[in-house]
PDB file of C-alpha atoms in Angstrom:
ATOM      1  CA  MET A  27       0.000   0.000   0.000  1.00 42.00           C
ATOM      2  CA  PRO A  28       1.419   3.434  -0.843  1.00 44.00           C
ATOM      3  CA  ALA A  29       2.568   5.530   2.090  1.00 62.00           C
ATOM      4  CA  PRO A  30      -0.054   8.075   3.179  1.00 65.00           C
ATOM      5  CA  ILE A  31       0.396  11.495   1.655  1.00 63.00           C
ATOM      6  CA  ARG A  32      -1.692  14.594   1.867  1.00 61.00           C
ATOM      7  CA  LEU A  33      -3.013  16.120  -1.329  1.00 54.00           C
ATOM      8  CA  PRO A  34      -3.642  19.834  -0.689  1.00 48.00           C
ATOM      9  CA  LEU A  35      -6.839  19.970  -2.727  1.00 33.00           C
ATOM     10  CA  ARG A  36      -8.943  23.099  -2.986  1.00 31.00           C
ATOM     11  CA  ARG A  37     -12.008  20.932  -3.235  1.00 26.00           C
ATOM     12  CA  LEU A  38     -12.950  17.435  -2.162  1.00 26.00           C
ATOM     13  CA  GLY A  39     -14.538  16.271  -5.406  1.00 28.00           C
ATOM     14  CA  LEU A  40     -11.479  14.143  -6.200  1.00 28.00           C
ATOM     15  CA  ALA A  41     -11.664  12.157  -2.974  1.00 30.00           C
ATOM     16  CA  ALA A  42     -13.223   9.058  -4.458  1.00 30.00           C
ATOM     17  CA  ALA A  43     -10.686   8.901  -7.260  1.00 28.00           C
ATOM     18  CA  VAL A  44      -7.764   9.364  -4.890  1.00 30.00           C
ATOM     19  CA  ILE A  45      -8.997   6.770  -2.438  1.00 29.00           C
ATOM     20  CA  ALA A  46      -9.332   4.379  -5.354  1.00 29.00           C
ATOM     21  CA  VAL A  47      -5.577   4.523  -5.901  1.00 30.00           C
ATOM     22  CA  GLY A  48      -4.840   4.069  -2.211  1.00 32.00           C
ATOM     23  CA  LEU A  49      -4.038   7.650  -1.217  1.00 38.00           C
ATOM     24  CA  LEU A  50      -5.494   9.496   1.734  1.00 37.00           C
ATOM     25  CA  VAL A  51      -7.064  12.847   0.837  1.00 34.00           C
ATOM     26  CA  ILE A  52      -7.492  15.522   3.471  1.00 35.00           C
ATOM     27  CA  ARG A  53      -8.176  19.209   2.937  1.00 35.00           C
ATOM     28  CA  LEU A  54      -5.223  21.518   3.277  1.00 38.00           C
ATOM     29  CA  THR A  55      -7.214  24.263   4.967  1.00 36.00           C
ATOM     30  CA  GLY A  56      -9.335  21.998   7.147  1.00 38.00           C
ATOM     31  CA  ALA A  57      -6.915  21.814  10.055  1.00 43.00           C
ATOM     32  CA  ASP A  58      -7.835  23.714  13.197  1.00 45.00           C
ATOM     33  CA  ALA A  59      -5.592  23.994  16.204  1.00 45.00           C
ATOM     34  CA  GLY A  60      -8.625  24.546  18.387  1.00 46.00           C
ATOM     35  CA  PRO A  61      -8.578  26.608  21.585  1.00 38.00           C
ATOM     36  CA  GLY A  62      -5.168  27.486  22.898  1.00 42.00           C
ATOM     37  CA  ALA A  63      -2.027  28.904  21.386  1.00 54.00           C
ATOM     38  CA  ASP A  64       0.246  27.321  18.824  1.00 71.00           C
ATOM     39  CA  PRO A  65       2.448  24.983  20.899  1.00 85.00           C
ATOM     40  CA  THR A  66       5.620  25.709  18.878  1.00 88.00           C
ATOM     41  CA  SER A  67       8.659  26.371  21.069  1.00 93.00           C
ATOM     42  CA  PRO A  68      12.455  26.023  20.838  1.00 94.00           C
ATOM     43  CA  ALA A  69      13.535  22.389  20.929  1.00 96.00           C
ATOM     44  CA  PRO A  70      14.758  21.651  24.454  1.00 95.00           C
ATOM     45  CA  ALA A  71      18.153  20.131  25.088  1.00 95.00           C
ATOM     46  CA  ALA A  72      16.482  16.821  25.959  1.00 95.00           C
ATOM     47  CA  VAL A  73      15.339  16.537  22.334  1.00 97.00           C
ATOM     48  CA  THR A  74      18.398  17.797  20.478  1.00 97.00           C
ATOM     49  CA  THR A  75      20.778  15.853  22.719  1.00 97.00           C
ATOM     50  CA  ALA A  76      18.802  12.634  22.237  1.00 97.00           C
ATOM     51  CA  LEU A  77      18.823  13.077  18.470  1.00 98.00           C
ATOM     52  CA  ALA A  78      22.576  13.544  18.447  1.00 97.00           C
ATOM     53  CA  ALA A  79      23.059  10.623  20.853  1.00 97.00           C
ATOM     54  CA  VAL A  80      21.863   7.877  18.490  1.00 98.00           C
ATOM     55  CA  THR A  81      25.038   5.826  18.114  1.00 98.00           C
ATOM     56  CA  PRO A  82      26.482   4.296  14.952  1.00 97.00           C
ATOM     57  CA  ALA A  83      25.977   0.902  16.603  1.00 98.00           C
ATOM     58  CA  THR A  84      22.247   1.568  16.943  1.00 98.00           C
ATOM     59  CA  PHE A  85      21.944   2.631  13.304  1.00 98.00           C
ATOM     60  CA  ASP A  86      23.838  -0.498  12.274  1.00 98.00           C
ATOM     61  CA  ARG A  87      21.555  -2.784  14.290  1.00 97.00           C
ATOM     62  CA  VAL A  88      18.432  -1.209  12.785  1.00 97.00           C
ATOM     63  CA  GLY A  89      19.561  -1.288   9.141  1.00 96.00           C
ATOM     64  CA  ALA A  90      16.654  -0.419   6.857  1.00 93.00           C
ATOM     65  CA  GLY A  91      14.191  -1.045   9.687  1.00 94.00           C
ATOM     66  CA  THR A  92      10.528  -0.608   8.813  1.00 93.00           C
ATOM     67  CA  VAL A  93      10.144   1.966   6.069  1.00 90.00           C
ATOM     68  CA  ALA A  94       6.719   2.879   4.683  1.00 88.00           C
ATOM     69  CA  ALA A  95       8.003   4.822   1.658  1.00 87.00           C
ATOM     70  CA  ARG A  96      11.298   4.506  -0.174  1.00 88.00           C
ATOM     71  CA  PRO A  97      13.089   6.969  -2.424  1.00 93.00           C
ATOM     72  CA  THR A  98      12.503   6.755  -6.142  1.00 94.00           C
ATOM     73  CA  SER A  99      15.067   8.033  -8.625  1.00 95.00           C
ATOM     74  CA  ILE A 100      14.456  11.194 -10.614  1.00 94.00           C
ATOM     75  CA  GLN A 101      16.553  12.919 -13.235  1.00 89.00           C
ATOM     76  CA  GLY A 102      17.198  16.575 -13.784  1.00 87.00           C
ATOM     77  CA  THR A 103      19.656  19.371 -13.236  1.00 94.00           C
ATOM     78  CA  PRO A 104      21.314  18.712  -9.862  1.00 96.00           C
ATOM     79  CA  LEU A 105      19.634  20.624  -7.051  1.00 97.00           C
ATOM     80  CA  THR A 106      22.280  22.620  -5.190  1.00 97.00           C
ATOM     81  CA  GLY A 107      22.675  25.336  -2.584  1.00 96.00           C
ATOM     82  CA  ASP A 108      25.889  27.120  -1.621  1.00 95.00           C
ATOM     83  CA  GLY A 109      27.728  24.916  -4.101  1.00 96.00           C
ATOM     84  CA  LYS A 110      26.623  21.689  -2.386  1.00 98.00           C
ATOM     85  CA  PRO A 111      23.874  19.134  -3.116  1.00 98.00           C
ATOM     86  CA  GLN A 112      20.628  20.369  -1.611  1.00 98.00           C
ATOM     87  CA  VAL A 113      17.865  18.553   0.225  1.00 98.00           C
ATOM     88  CA  LEU A 114      14.458  20.183  -0.153  1.00 98.00           C
ATOM     89  CA  TYR A 115      11.740  19.293   2.355  1.00 98.00           C
ATOM     90  CA  VAL A 116       8.181  20.575   1.794  1.00 98.00           C
ATOM     91  CA  GLY A 117       5.498  20.112   4.438  1.00 97.00           C
ATOM     92  CA  GLY A 118       3.063  21.829   6.776  1.00 96.00           C
ATOM     93  CA  ILE A 119       2.918  21.983  10.551  1.00 96.00           C
ATOM     94  CA  PHE A 120      -0.741  20.899  10.632  1.00 96.00           C
ATOM     95  CA  CYS A 121       0.012  17.693   8.695  1.00 97.00           C
ATOM     96  CA  PRO A 122       0.462  14.519  10.824  1.00 97.00           C
ATOM     97  CA  TYR A 123       2.325  12.690   8.039  1.00 97.00           C
ATOM     98  CA  CYS A 124       4.776  15.586   7.793  1.00 98.00           C
ATOM     99  CA  ALA A 125       5.102  15.416  11.578  1.00 98.00           C
ATOM    100  CA  ALA A 126       6.230  11.808  11.367  1.00 98.00           C
ATOM    101  CA  GLU A 127       8.594  12.403   8.429  1.00 98.00           C
ATOM    102  CA  ARG A 128      10.527  15.254  10.044  1.00 98.00           C
ATOM    103  CA  TRP A 129      12.085  12.885  12.575  1.00 98.00           C
ATOM    104  CA  PRO A 130      14.089  10.738  10.120  1.00 98.00           C
ATOM    105  CA  VAL A 131      14.859  13.789   7.959  1.00 98.00           C
ATOM    106  CA  ALA A 132      16.460  15.588  10.913  1.00 98.00           C
ATOM    107  CA  LEU A 133      18.199  12.448  12.129  1.00 98.00           C
ATOM    108  CA  ALA A 134      19.724  11.691   8.721  1.00 98.00           C
ATOM    109  CA  LEU A 135      20.880  15.262   8.114  1.00 98.00           C
ATOM    110  CA  MET A 136      22.529  15.414  11.536  1.00 98.00           C
ATOM    111  CA  ARG A 137      24.922  12.694  10.355  1.00 98.00           C
ATOM    112  CA  PHE A 138      26.310  15.177   7.808  1.00 98.00           C
ATOM    113  CA  GLY A 139      26.057  18.448   9.760  1.00 98.00           C
ATOM    114  CA  SER A 140      24.141  20.217  12.504  1.00 97.00           C
ATOM    115  CA  PHE A 141      20.963  22.199  13.081  1.00 97.00           C
ATOM    116  CA  SER A 142      20.398  25.349  15.054  1.00 97.00           C
ATOM    117  CA  GLY A 143      17.002  26.859  15.747  1.00 96.00           C
ATOM    118  CA  LEU A 144      15.030  23.620  15.611  1.00 97.00           C
ATOM    119  CA  GLN A 145      11.628  23.902  17.251  1.00 96.00           C
ATOM    120  CA  ILE A 146       9.148  21.389  18.583  1.00 97.00           C
ATOM    121  CA  THR A 147       5.424  21.521  17.934  1.00 97.00           C
ATOM    122  CA  THR A 148       2.480  19.231  17.189  1.00 97.00           C
ATOM    123  CA  SER A 149       0.261  18.557  14.207  1.00 97.00           C
ATOM    124  CA  ALA A 150      -3.329  19.847  14.201  1.00 96.00           C
ATOM    125  CA  GLY A 151      -5.561  18.796  17.060  1.00 95.00           C
ATOM    126  CA  ASN A 152      -8.621  17.795  15.036  1.00 92.00           C
ATOM    127  CA  ASP A 153      -6.899  15.945  12.195  1.00 93.00           C
ATOM    128  CA  ALA A 154      -5.873  12.344  11.641  1.00 95.00           C
ATOM    129  CA  TYR A 155      -3.389  11.332  14.345  1.00 97.00           C
ATOM    130  CA  PRO A 156      -4.135  14.545  16.297  1.00 97.00           C
ATOM    131  CA  ASN A 157      -1.383  16.421  18.096  1.00 97.00           C
ATOM    132  CA  THR A 158       1.456  14.271  16.782  1.00 98.00           C
ATOM    133  CA  ALA A 159       4.634  15.569  18.401  1.00 98.00           C
ATOM    134  CA  THR A 160       7.210  16.729  15.921  1.00 98.00           C
ATOM    135  CA  LEU A 161       9.982  19.121  14.982  1.00 97.00           C
ATOM    136  CA  SER A 162       9.657  22.257  12.884  1.00 96.00           C
ATOM    137  CA  PHE A 163      12.158  23.388  10.258  1.00 96.00           C
ATOM    138  CA  ALA A 164      10.515  26.804   9.820  1.00 93.00           C
ATOM    139  CA  ARG A 165      13.196  28.732  11.747  1.00 92.00           C
ATOM    140  CA  ALA A 166      16.010  26.198  11.620  1.00 96.00           C
ATOM    141  CA  THR A 167      19.447  26.715  10.106  1.00 97.00           C
ATOM    142  CA  TYR A 168      21.478  23.774   8.841  1.00 98.00           C
ATOM    143  CA  THR A 169      25.269  23.775   8.597  1.00 98.00           C
ATOM    144  CA  SER A 170      27.226  21.088   6.751  1.00 98.00           C
ATOM    145  CA  SER A 171      30.421  20.677   4.739  1.00 98.00           C
ATOM    146  CA  TYR A 172      28.636  18.174   2.498  1.00 98.00           C
ATOM    147  CA  LEU A 173      25.017  19.266   1.976  1.00 98.00           C
ATOM    148  CA  SER A 174      22.639  22.196   2.071  1.00 98.00           C
ATOM    149  CA  PHE A 175      19.086  22.010   3.322  1.00 98.00           C
ATOM    150  CA  ALA A 176      15.908  23.970   2.659  1.00 98.00           C
ATOM    151  CA  GLY A 177      12.988  23.198   4.986  1.00 97.00           C
ATOM    152  CA  LEU A 178       9.751  24.678   3.715  1.00 97.00           C
ATOM    153  CA  GLU A 179       6.791  24.633   6.125  1.00 96.00           C
ATOM    154  CA  GLN A 180       4.043  26.060   3.931  1.00 95.00           C
ATOM    155  CA  ARG A 181       1.213  26.129   6.495  1.00 94.00           C
ATOM    156  CA  ASP A 182       0.979  26.488  10.242  1.00 94.00           C
ATOM    157  CA  ARG A 183      -0.955  24.306  12.656  1.00 94.00           C
ATOM    158  CA  ALA A 184      -4.229  26.012  11.702  1.00 92.00           C
ATOM    159  CA  GLY A 185      -3.597  25.708   7.962  1.00 92.00           C
ATOM    160  CA  ARG A 186      -2.599  29.340   7.399  1.00 93.00           C
ATOM    161  CA  GLN A 187       0.179  30.019   4.915  1.00 92.00           C
ATOM    162  CA  VAL A 188       3.421  30.969   6.618  1.00 90.00           C
ATOM    163  CA  GLN A 189       6.158  30.156   4.106  1.00 93.00           C
ATOM    164  CA  ALA A 190       5.973  30.369   0.319  1.00 95.00           C
ATOM    165  CA  PRO A 191       8.392  28.596  -2.012  1.00 96.00           C
ATOM    166  CA  THR A 192      10.930  30.567  -3.966  1.00 96.00           C
ATOM    167  CA  VAL A 193      10.663  30.556  -7.743  1.00 97.00           C
ATOM    168  CA  ALA A 194      13.365  27.885  -7.920  1.00 96.00           C
ATOM    169  CA  GLN A 195      11.679  25.757  -5.246  1.00 96.00           C
ATOM    170  CA  GLN A 196       8.325  26.045  -6.972  1.00 96.00           C
ATOM    171  CA  ALA A 197       9.917  24.786 -10.191  1.00 96.00           C
ATOM    172  CA  VAL A 198      11.159  21.689  -8.347  1.00 97.00           C
ATOM    173  CA  ILE A 199       7.786  21.163  -6.680  1.00 97.00           C
ATOM    174  CA  SER A 200       5.934  21.539  -9.973  1.00 95.00           C
ATOM    175  CA  ARG A 201       8.146  19.023 -11.724  1.00 95.00           C
ATOM    176  CA  TYR A 202       8.665  16.347  -9.093  1.00 96.00           C
ATOM    177  CA  ASP A 203       6.024  16.698  -6.367  1.00 96.00           C
ATOM    178  CA  ASN A 204       3.114  15.146  -8.186  1.00 92.00           C
ATOM    179  CA  VAL A 205       0.838  12.127  -8.334  1.00 87.00           C
ATOM    180  CA  PRO A 206      -0.372  10.965 -11.756  1.00 83.00           C
ATOM    181  CA  GLY A 207      -3.855  12.251 -12.499  1.00 80.00           C
ATOM    182  CA  HIS A 208      -3.814  15.047  -9.915  1.00 79.00           C
ATOM    183  CA  SER A 209      -2.819  18.671 -10.295  1.00 77.00           C
ATOM    184  CA  ASP A 210      -2.088  19.374  -6.626  1.00 87.00           C
ATOM    185  CA  HIS A 211       1.209  18.785  -4.877  1.00 93.00           C
ATOM    186  CA  PRO A 212       1.164  16.271  -2.000  1.00 94.00           C
ATOM    187  CA  ILE A 213       3.023  16.683   1.272  1.00 96.00           C
ATOM    188  CA  PRO A 214       5.337  15.667   2.768  1.00 97.00           C
ATOM    189  CA  PHE A 215       7.653  15.905  -0.216  1.00 97.00           C
ATOM    190  CA  LEU A 216      11.390  15.363  -0.080  1.00 98.00           C
ATOM    191  CA  ASP A 217      13.838  15.994  -2.923  1.00 98.00           C
ATOM    192  CA  LEU A 218      17.403  14.766  -2.501  1.00 98.00           C
ATOM    193  CA  GLY A 219      19.452  16.827  -4.925  1.00 97.00           C
ATOM    194  CA  ASN A 220      17.138  16.012  -7.856  1.00 97.00           C
ATOM    195  CA  ALA A 221      18.499  12.463  -7.692  1.00 96.00           C
ATOM    196  CA  PHE A 222      15.790  10.947  -5.472  1.00 97.00           C
ATOM    197  CA  ARG A 223      12.386  11.958  -4.215  1.00 96.00           C
ATOM    198  CA  ILE A 224      10.045  10.674  -1.523  1.00 96.00           C
ATOM    199  CA  LEU A 225       6.308  11.295  -1.706  1.00 95.00           C
ATOM    200  CA  GLY A 226       4.599  10.597   1.588  1.00 94.00           C
ATOM    201  CA  THR A 227       5.923   9.608   4.965  1.00 95.00           C
ATOM    202  CA  GLN A 228       8.433   6.892   5.709  1.00 96.00           C
ATOM    203  CA  VAL A 229       7.080   6.553   9.262  1.00 97.00           C
ATOM    204  CA  ASP A 230       3.590   5.551  10.384  1.00 97.00           C
ATOM    205  CA  PRO A 231       2.396   8.472  12.552  1.00 97.00           C
ATOM    206  CA  GLY A 232       0.326   6.002  14.556  1.00 97.00           C
ATOM    207  CA  LEU A 233       3.576   4.793  16.134  1.00 97.00           C
ATOM    208  CA  LEU A 234       4.014   8.222  17.739  1.00 98.00           C
ATOM    209  CA  LYS A 235       0.546   8.421  19.310  1.00 97.00           C
ATOM    210  CA  GLY A 236       0.614   9.811  22.832  1.00 96.00           C
ATOM    211  CA  LEU A 237       4.378  10.409  22.852  1.00 98.00           C
ATOM    212  CA  SER A 238       5.991  13.770  23.556  1.00 97.00           C
ATOM    213  CA  ALA A 239       8.846  15.078  21.436  1.00 98.00           C
ATOM    214  CA  ALA A 240      11.287  14.187  24.214  1.00 97.00           C
ATOM    215  CA  GLN A 241       9.890  10.652  24.437  1.00 98.00           C
ATOM    216  CA  ILE A 242      10.156  10.153  20.675  1.00 98.00           C
ATOM    217  CA  ALA A 243      13.733  11.456  20.606  1.00 98.00           C
ATOM    218  CA  GLY A 244      14.655   9.293  23.588  1.00 97.00           C
ATOM    219  CA  SER A 245      13.151   6.210  21.944  1.00 97.00           C
ATOM    220  CA  LEU A 246      15.537   6.476  19.000  1.00 98.00           C
ATOM    221  CA  SER A 247      18.327   4.845  20.997  1.00 97.00           C
ATOM    222  CA  GLN A 248      16.059   2.090  22.350  1.00 95.00           C
ATOM    223  CA  PHE A 249      16.376  -0.605  19.693  1.00 92.00           C
ATOM    224  CA  PRO A 250      14.395  -2.772  19.036  1.00 92.00           C
ATOM    225  CA  SER A 251      11.541  -0.420  19.937  1.00 95.00           C
ATOM    226  CA  ARG A 252       9.040   0.130  17.126  1.00 96.00           C
ATOM    227  CA  VAL A 253       9.785   3.862  17.099  1.00 97.00           C
ATOM    228  CA  ALA A 254      13.542   3.313  16.731  1.00 97.00           C
ATOM    229  CA  THR A 255      13.066   0.651  14.085  1.00 97.00           C
ATOM    230  CA  ALA A 256      10.855   2.954  12.018  1.00 97.00           C
ATOM    231  CA  ILE A 257      12.646   6.286  12.444  1.00 98.00           C
ATOM    232  CA  ASP A 258      16.266   5.075  12.611  1.00 98.00           C
ATOM    233  CA  GLY A 259      15.647   2.734   9.673  1.00 97.00           C
ATOM    234  CA  SER A 260      14.101   5.546   7.636  1.00 97.00           C
ATOM    235  CA  ALA A 261      17.061   7.772   8.540  1.00 98.00           C
ATOM    236  CA  ASN A 262      19.419   5.061   7.279  1.00 97.00           C
ATOM    237  CA  VAL A 263      17.540   4.926   3.973  1.00 97.00           C
ATOM    238  CA  LEU A 264      17.748   8.700   3.629  1.00 97.00           C
ATOM    239  CA  THR A 265      21.411   8.602   4.594  1.00 98.00           C
ATOM    240  CA  ALA A 266      22.089   6.069   1.848  1.00 97.00           C
ATOM    241  CA  GLY A 267      20.521   8.443  -0.665  1.00 96.00           C
ATOM    242  CA  LEU A 268      22.481  11.391   0.692  1.00 97.00           C
ATOM    243  CA  CYS A 269      25.712   9.407   0.444  1.00 97.00           C
ATOM    244  CA  GLU A 270      25.056   9.062  -3.282  1.00 96.00           C
ATOM    245  CA  LEU A 271      25.032  12.871  -3.456  1.00 96.00           C
ATOM    246  CA  THR A 272      28.199  13.315  -1.376  1.00 97.00           C
ATOM    247  CA  GLN A 273      30.178  10.643  -3.235  1.00 96.00           C
ATOM    248  CA  GLY A 274      30.353   8.493  -0.136  1.00 97.00           C
ATOM    249  CA  GLN A 275      31.446  11.181   2.316  1.00 98.00           C
ATOM    250  CA  PRO A 276      31.858  11.103   5.246  1.00 98.00           C
ATOM    251  CA  VAL A 277      33.225   7.581   4.971  1.00 98.00           C
ATOM    252  CA  ALA A 278      32.475   6.697   8.596  1.00 98.00           C
ATOM    253  CA  VAL A 279      28.789   7.266   7.897  1.00 98.00           C
ATOM    254  CA  CYS A 280      28.447   6.133   4.290  1.00 98.00           C
ATOM    255  CA  ALA A 281      30.468   2.930   4.684  1.00 98.00           C
ATOM    256  CA  SER A 282      28.713   1.872   7.890  1.00 98.00           C
ATOM    257  CA  PRO A 283      26.876  -1.477   7.910  1.00 97.00           C
ATOM    258  CA  GLY A 284      23.501   0.141   8.616  1.00 97.00           C
ATOM    259  CA  VAL A 285      23.749   2.490   5.650  1.00 97.00           C
ATOM    260  CA  ARG A 286      25.032  -0.286   3.379  1.00 96.00           C
ATOM    261  CA  ALA A 287      22.056  -2.419   4.385  1.00 95.00           C
ATOM    262  CA  ALA A 288      19.669   0.438   3.648  1.00 95.00           C
ATOM    263  CA  ARG A 289      21.369   1.156   0.313  1.00 93.00           C
ATOM    264  CA  ALA A 290      20.480  -2.312  -0.985  1.00 88.00           C
ATOM    265  CA  GLY A 291      16.914  -1.159  -1.693  1.00 78.00           C
ATOM    266  CA  LEU A 292      17.890   2.182  -3.199  1.00 87.00           C
ATOM    267  CA  PRO A 293      17.269   2.717  -6.926  1.00 85.00           C
ATOM    268  CA  ALA A 294      20.147   3.636  -9.211  1.00 75.00           C
ATOM    269  CA  VAL A 295      20.772   7.301  -9.936  1.00 66.00           C
ATOM    270  CA  PRO A 296      20.458   7.856 -13.705  1.00 58.00           C
ATOM    271  CA  GLY A 297      23.811   8.724 -15.220  1.00 54.00           C
ATOM    272  CA  GLN A 298      25.802   8.129 -12.037  1.00 52.00           C
ATOM    273  CA  PRO A 299      27.883   5.097 -11.055  1.00 44.00           C
ATOM    274  CA  GLY A 300      26.699   5.270  -7.439  1.00 44.00           C
ATOM    275  CA  GLN A 301      28.512   4.250  -4.291  1.00 42.00           C
ATOM    276  CA  ARG A 302      27.283   0.671  -3.882  1.00 38.00           C
TER     277      ARG A 302
END
């Protein structure tokens, strides 16, 4: 079954057709945070420290883990930023599937660099998988010698637009963030340097039900927990794709057993020899 993705439709008349192909359709503007303020706040040390504390041994034990969506290869002009391969993430704070996907995205990228300004928040309170604890990339800065990162959170927890894509980002979204037969662009969407894309979430948000951000982050070192198996495994798969972009650097990460195991299911990059 395809991984759940959210099609930001302006109308619901396509619901039957989308359900017929196994996709979950939910209105983009239907999320409502309900009474109370937006819970977004700076990520506490308990979260960022736990993310950074996942050991190479844990990643190696998890391997590919349980991954709901895998990268597919795409072909186009390499996507770059600051002279380095760029990762483009597109999502929305209200979206529970985006909430689940941010965890492996952050975890994988932290193997190549570091974040500052990460925040924690929750998905919408009256949506599927309400109040799923998550990170936010809206105010985050990523620093790496190997990669650049653009995290685009288009809508807030109540569905209001907060970030718009640049012209260049919109061109990538228009070309690669699509489902056959539909004109809208599903989220979450992840583009790895225009070499791979992921439509939908790699992680079942149901696994995160009732957990705080600190509990989720702490669970990532607790193999064989279901949360670690899903998120660490998804991070390994992403890492394998990123290692294709960095030509296998850093070696300690890209040559690790966990990443090699995850790379086995990765499609070939058109026109590139790869690092397998």
